[in-house]
Amino acid sequence: MVCTVNYTEVIQKALKALDKKNFALIIHSGSFPSLSGENTGFGSINSNGGKEVIDYASGIFNAIQLGPAGKTKGCDSSPYTGTIFSGNPLFIDLKQLTTNEWNNILSIETYNEIVNDNPNKDQNKTAYSYIYKRQNEALAEAWENFKIKGSEQLKKEFESYKFENDYWLDKDSLYEALSIEHGNDYWPLWNSDVDKNLFNPKSNEEKIEFSKRINEISQKYENEINQYKFIQFVLNKQNEKTREYAKQKNIKMIADRQVAFSDRDTWAYQSLFLEGWMLGCPPDYFSKDGQAWGFPVMNPDRMYNDDGSLDEGGILLKNLYKKMFRENPGGVRIDHIVGLIDPWVYKAGKKPRIDQGAGRLYSSPEHAELSKYAIAKMEDLDMDLEADKEKRVKTLSKEQIHQYGRLIEKIVIAAAEEEGLDKDAIVCEDLGTLTNPVAAVMKEYGLQGMRLTQFVVPEKPAHPYRCCNIDERCWAMVGTHDNEPIAMWANSMINTHEGYLHVKNLVDDLFGECGNKDEIITNMTKDAEFLTQTKLVEIFASKAENVQIFFTDFFKIYDVYNRPGTSGDENWSLRLPDNFKDLKPINLANILKLAIIARGKEFEQQNQQLIEELSNLE
């Protein structure tokens, strides 16, 4: 697809006619392509390949939705278990370190060797285990050379960076030192109770003892600690440069805040977590025992002081969100928003089931241990429903809604506003479980959720993911990083009863004024390409002000990025091919034209000239 000025102008006119404020391409940083001769085994928006995607997106999209940016573990490539403050060193573009801009602190020989040895250099897949090791080696070389020949200006900036970010950087880098000390980066396996609890002392005597230990480790591993900080500095410099480049191209970045805390974060802030409890999901259709995520839960007693001001836990989260909004003025997608409002918690070592003590942290007044945190009262509950049911809290006062929404108001919205943004910069992933308290908070604060049309329940006429029911204040999409591409989904629907039900609804919603609806239904139930196209038309024809599309759907890549419940290098590994500009993407002009027509005869007549212009682009 050649994106000429005329093409982008017409596309933008069509998006405006359809009342779309934002059109975002979803692509996690590791999935970005590389230029020829620059494929180290992992993608980065900071690379030349990343800049090519920004160039390509400019004029079509106005935003890129990235994945979580935290540091991941060598044994787990999932970006959703990364650190909350430290960035992922894999997102550093090594190529730049071989240039004069960085005083050639990485040798071109090392760089070329990494590229040449990449086992997946001819595939659109990351080589996670390979590059995790090689990236660390390359950055260690860069650090040693930086100490010798780094410019005075860069060294001055490095010192400023360390000072400005010491509130999180000191702890994260100390963890790196202790990982070396103990031979692994999983702190529960360390053989020293002192080291496990350096920031969780139980007495003044422990404070003194632990402080001495911190000084001891800091001196012993001074070089490794500074290397860790240097790597974060390099990444921050590259991120800033990329953000400025994207801004010039009228592309804004949307960050992704996962619900998890990494091992590093759990160790550093364990005094702020609720001891003996974990965050997860209750049993459902997909998992009879629920999902035991193993992530710690913020202790409600450490979130706020008696006067309503933020306690240490609240300050921690606010600092996190302020950093995210400051670095991503396009906004922040919050994964699993229910985890901030009405989280499901279970006992450590148990399954997240009611019969093993699990419950909703703020909605369990009948629970022997969780009742002290309950916002909902007994009289607010429908006792005919079990504790995991979405509608169990049947009544809420305005005061209770604000109690449920306290974290949203005092931390997330406040952080956005302090960084010069408004609540529209908050994108709430509210797919799946949506309890009454969560729905009430989102409505009260006017937050934008998501509508995933691939997951519409066709038997339910009022289902919120169906085109005719999608409201304006939301983000519509056909799929996320956790789903099959829409073409794969469509293939599974062909010649099935479920597929027929989906098609019937689509035809009713989008072809309502056609006289041959039965014929269209018959054709669409047999034609996967027709069904795929119509599902894409649906999100643009809907009233949603914002649309997102995953890169596999836009570029018609018939592969899956993440298969939930699986691990290993193959998962989270899909990349946009290096020759992505040669791919034939979706016919956006035709899809937008059909979306305009689907709005009805009157709307079609009002936009007849635009329809002709779109037809000329096909």
CSV table of C-alpha atoms in Angstrom, one decimal, residues 54-284:
chain,number,residue,atom,x,y,z
A,54,ILE,CA,6.0,5.2,12.7
A,55,ASP,CA,6.5,6.6,9.2
A,56,TYR,CA,4.0,4.1,7.8
A,57,ALA,CA,1.4,4.8,10.5
A,58,SER,CA,1.6,8.5,10.1
A,59,GLY,CA,-1.4,9.9,8.3
A,60,ILE,CA,-3.4,6.7,8.8
A,61,PHE,CA,-3.2,6.2,12.6
A,62,ASN,CA,-2.8,8.9,15.2
A,63,ALA,CA,-1.6,6.6,17.9
A,64,ILE,CA,0.4,3.4,18.6
A,65,GLN,CA,-0.7,1.2,21.5
A,66,LEU,CA,2.4,-0.4,23.0
A,67,GLY,CA,2.7,-3.3,25.3
A,68,PRO,CA,4.1,-3.2,28.9
A,69,ALA,CA,7.6,-1.7,28.9
A,70,GLY,CA,9.0,-3.3,32.0
A,71,LYS,CA,12.1,-5.5,32.4
A,72,THR,CA,11.3,-9.1,31.9
A,73,LYS,CA,13.0,-12.3,33.2
A,74,GLY,CA,15.3,-14.5,31.2
A,75,CYS,CA,12.9,-17.4,31.8
A,76,ASP,CA,9.7,-15.6,31.0
A,77,SER,CA,9.2,-13.5,27.9
A,78,SER,CA,5.7,-12.3,28.9
A,79,PRO,CA,5.7,-8.4,29.0
A,80,TYR,CA,2.8,-8.7,31.5
A,81,THR,CA,5.1,-9.8,34.3
A,82,GLY,CA,7.7,-7.1,33.8
A,83,THR,CA,8.9,-4.4,36.3
A,84,ILE,CA,6.7,-1.4,37.1
A,85,PHE,CA,9.5,1.2,36.9
A,86,SER,CA,12.6,-0.3,35.2
A,87,GLY,CA,12.3,-0.4,31.4
A,88,ASN,CA,13.1,-3.5,29.4
A,89,PRO,CA,16.8,-3.4,28.3
A,90,LEU,CA,15.8,-5.4,25.2
A,91,PHE,CA,14.1,-2.3,23.9
A,92,ILE,CA,17.5,-0.6,23.6
A,93,ASP,CA,18.6,-0.3,20.0
A,94,LEU,CA,22.2,-1.5,20.0
A,95,LYS,CA,22.8,0.0,16.6
A,96,GLN,CA,22.8,3.5,18.0
A,97,LEU,CA,25.5,2.6,20.5
A,98,THR,CA,27.9,1.9,17.6
A,99,THR,CA,27.6,5.5,16.4
A,100,ASN,CA,29.3,8.8,17.2
A,101,GLU,CA,26.2,9.9,19.0
A,102,TRP,CA,27.2,7.5,21.8
A,103,ASN,CA,31.0,7.7,21.2
A,104,ASN,CA,31.0,4.2,19.6
A,105,ILE,CA,30.7,2.6,23.1
A,106,LEU,CA,29.6,-0.7,21.4
A,107,SER,CA,32.0,-2.1,18.8
A,108,ILE,CA,30.5,-2.7,15.3
A,109,GLU,CA,32.1,-6.1,15.5
A,110,THR,CA,30.1,-7.1,18.5
A,111,TYR,CA,26.9,-5.7,16.9
A,112,ASN,CA,27.4,-7.5,13.6
A,113,GLU,CA,28.2,-10.8,15.4
A,114,ILE,CA,24.9,-10.6,17.3
A,115,VAL,CA,23.0,-9.9,14.1
A,116,ASN,CA,24.7,-12.6,12.2
A,117,ASP,CA,24.2,-15.3,14.9
A,118,ASN,CA,20.5,-14.5,15.4
A,119,PRO,CA,18.9,-17.9,14.9
A,120,ASN,CA,15.7,-16.2,13.7
A,121,LYS,CA,17.2,-13.6,11.5
A,122,ASP,CA,15.1,-14.8,8.5
A,123,GLN,CA,11.8,-15.2,10.4
A,124,ASN,CA,9.3,-12.8,11.8
A,125,LYS,CA,9.9,-14.2,15.3
A,126,THR,CA,11.9,-13.0,18.3
A,127,ALA,CA,14.8,-15.1,19.5
A,128,TYR,CA,14.1,-14.3,23.2
A,129,SER,CA,16.6,-16.6,25.1
A,130,TYR,CA,19.3,-15.8,22.5
A,131,ILE,CA,19.0,-12.0,22.6
A,132,TYR,CA,18.4,-11.8,26.4
A,133,LYS,CA,21.9,-13.2,26.9
A,134,ARG,CA,23.6,-11.3,24.0
A,135,GLN,CA,21.9,-8.0,24.8
A,136,ASN,CA,23.2,-8.2,28.4
A,137,GLU,CA,26.7,-8.9,27.1
A,138,ALA,CA,26.6,-6.0,24.6
A,139,LEU,CA,25.3,-3.6,27.2
A,140,ALA,CA,28.1,-4.7,29.6
A,141,GLU,CA,30.6,-3.9,26.9
A,142,ALA,CA,28.9,-0.5,26.3
A,143,TRP,CA,29.1,0.3,30.0
A,144,GLU,CA,32.8,-0.4,30.3
A,145,ASN,CA,33.5,1.7,27.2
A,146,PHE,CA,31.2,4.5,28.4
A,147,LYS,CA,33.3,4.8,31.6
A,148,ILE,CA,36.4,5.3,29.4
A,149,LYS,CA,35.3,7.3,26.4
A,150,GLY,CA,31.8,8.5,27.1
A,151,SER,CA,31.4,12.2,26.5
A,152,GLU,CA,31.3,14.6,29.5
A,153,GLN,CA,27.9,15.8,28.4
A,154,LEU,CA,26.5,12.2,28.5
A,155,LYS,CA,28.2,11.5,31.8
A,156,LYS,CA,26.6,14.7,33.3
A,157,GLU,CA,23.2,13.7,32.0
A,158,PHE,CA,23.7,10.2,33.5
A,159,GLU,CA,24.4,11.7,37.0
A,160,SER,CA,21.3,13.8,36.7
A,161,TYR,CA,19.2,10.8,35.6
A,162,LYS,CA,20.3,8.8,38.6
A,163,PHE,CA,19.5,11.6,41.0
A,164,GLU,CA,16.0,12.3,39.5
A,165,ASN,CA,15.0,8.6,39.5
A,166,ASP,CA,16.6,7.4,42.8
A,167,TYR,CA,13.2,6.7,44.3
A,168,TRP,CA,12.9,3.5,42.2
A,169,LEU,CA,16.3,3.1,40.6
A,170,ASP,CA,18.2,2.5,43.8
A,171,LYS,CA,16.1,-0.5,44.8
A,172,ASP,CA,15.9,-2.0,41.3
A,173,SER,CA,19.6,-1.9,40.8
A,174,LEU,CA,20.3,-3.3,44.3
A,175,TYR,CA,18.1,-6.2,43.4
A,176,GLU,CA,20.4,-6.8,40.4
A,177,ALA,CA,23.4,-6.8,42.7
A,178,LEU,CA,21.7,-9.3,45.0
A,179,SER,CA,20.8,-11.5,42.1
A,180,ILE,CA,24.5,-11.8,41.3
A,181,GLU,CA,25.3,-12.4,44.9
A,182,HIS,CA,22.9,-15.3,45.1
A,183,GLY,CA,23.3,-16.7,41.6
A,184,ASN,CA,19.7,-16.2,40.6
A,185,ASP,CA,17.2,-13.4,40.1
A,186,TYR,CA,14.3,-15.0,42.0
A,187,TRP,CA,14.5,-13.6,45.5
A,188,PRO,CA,12.4,-16.3,47.3
A,189,LEU,CA,15.2,-18.7,46.5
A,190,TRP,CA,17.9,-16.6,48.1
A,191,ASN,CA,19.5,-18.3,51.1
A,192,SER,CA,19.5,-15.1,53.3
A,193,ASP,CA,16.5,-14.0,55.1
A,194,VAL,CA,18.1,-10.6,55.6
A,195,ASP,CA,18.5,-10.1,51.9
A,196,LYS,CA,15.0,-11.2,51.3
A,197,ASN,CA,13.6,-8.6,53.6
A,198,LEU,CA,16.0,-5.6,53.2
A,199,PHE,CA,13.1,-3.2,52.7
A,200,ASN,CA,10.7,-5.0,55.1
A,201,PRO,CA,12.2,-4.7,58.5
A,202,LYS,CA,10.1,-5.6,61.5
A,203,SER,CA,12.0,-3.7,64.2
A,204,ASN,CA,14.4,-0.8,64.7
A,205,GLU,CA,17.2,-3.4,65.3
A,206,GLU,CA,16.4,-4.9,61.9
A,207,LYS,CA,16.4,-1.5,60.3
A,208,ILE,CA,20.0,-0.9,61.5
A,209,GLU,CA,21.1,-4.4,60.5
A,210,PHE,CA,19.5,-4.2,57.1
A,211,SER,CA,20.9,-0.7,56.4
A,212,LYS,CA,24.4,-2.0,57.0
A,213,ARG,CA,23.7,-4.9,54.6
A,214,ILE,CA,22.5,-2.4,51.9
A,215,ASN,CA,25.7,-0.4,52.3
A,216,GLU,CA,27.8,-3.6,52.1
A,217,ILE,CA,26.2,-4.8,48.9
A,218,SER,CA,26.2,-1.4,47.4
A,219,GLN,CA,30.0,-1.1,47.9
A,220,LYS,CA,30.7,-4.7,46.8
A,221,TYR,CA,28.7,-4.4,43.6
A,222,GLU,CA,29.1,-0.7,42.9
A,223,ASN,CA,30.1,-1.3,39.3
A,224,GLU,CA,27.2,-3.7,38.6
A,225,ILE,CA,24.8,-1.3,40.3
A,226,ASN,CA,26.0,1.6,38.2
A,227,GLN,CA,25.8,-0.6,35.0
A,228,TYR,CA,22.2,-1.3,35.8
A,229,LYS,CA,21.5,2.4,36.2
A,230,PHE,CA,23.4,3.2,33.0
A,231,ILE,CA,21.3,0.7,31.0
A,232,GLN,CA,18.1,2.4,32.2
A,233,PHE,CA,19.6,5.8,31.3
A,234,VAL,CA,20.4,4.7,27.8
A,235,LEU,CA,16.9,3.3,27.3
A,236,ASN,CA,15.4,6.5,28.6
A,237,LYS,CA,17.4,8.6,26.2
A,238,GLN,CA,16.4,6.5,23.3
A,239,ASN,CA,12.7,6.5,24.4
A,240,GLU,CA,12.8,10.3,24.6
A,241,LYS,CA,14.3,10.5,21.1
A,242,THR,CA,11.6,8.2,19.7
A,243,ARG,CA,8.8,10.1,21.3
A,244,GLU,CA,10.0,13.3,19.8
A,245,TYR,CA,10.2,11.6,16.4
A,246,ALA,CA,6.7,10.2,16.7
A,247,LYS,CA,5.4,13.6,17.8
A,248,GLN,CA,6.8,15.1,14.6
A,249,LYS,CA,4.8,12.5,12.7
A,250,ASN,CA,1.6,13.2,14.7
A,251,ILE,CA,1.8,9.8,16.3
A,252,LYS,CA,1.2,9.6,20.1
A,253,MET,CA,2.2,6.6,22.2
A,254,ILE,CA,-0.2,4.8,24.5
A,255,ALA,CA,1.5,2.9,27.3
A,256,ASP,CA,0.2,-0.4,28.9
A,257,ARG,CA,0.1,-0.8,32.7
A,258,GLN,CA,-0.2,-4.5,33.6
A,259,VAL,CA,-1.9,-5.6,36.7
A,260,ALA,CA,1.1,-7.6,37.9
A,261,PHE,CA,4.1,-6.7,40.0
A,262,SER,CA,7.4,-8.4,39.1
A,263,ASP,CA,9.6,-10.3,41.5
A,264,ARG,CA,11.8,-7.3,41.7
A,265,ASP,CA,8.9,-5.1,42.7
A,266,THR,CA,7.5,-7.6,45.1
A,267,TRP,CA,10.8,-7.7,46.9
A,268,ALA,CA,11.3,-4.0,46.9
A,269,TYR,CA,7.8,-3.1,48.2
A,270,GLN,CA,6.7,-6.2,50.1
A,271,SER,CA,5.9,-4.2,53.2
A,272,LEU,CA,3.1,-2.5,51.2
A,273,PHE,CA,1.4,-5.8,50.1
A,274,LEU,CA,-1.3,-7.7,51.9
A,275,GLU,CA,0.5,-10.6,53.5
A,276,GLY,CA,-0.8,-14.1,52.6
A,277,TRP,CA,-3.0,-13.0,49.7
A,278,MET,CA,-2.6,-13.1,45.9
A,279,LEU,CA,-4.5,-11.5,43.0
A,280,GLY,CA,-6.3,-13.7,40.4
A,281,CYS,CA,-9.5,-14.5,38.7
A,282,PRO,CA,-12.5,-16.5,40.0
A,283,PRO,CA,-13.6,-19.7,38.3
A,284,ASP,CA,-15.3,-19.2,35.0
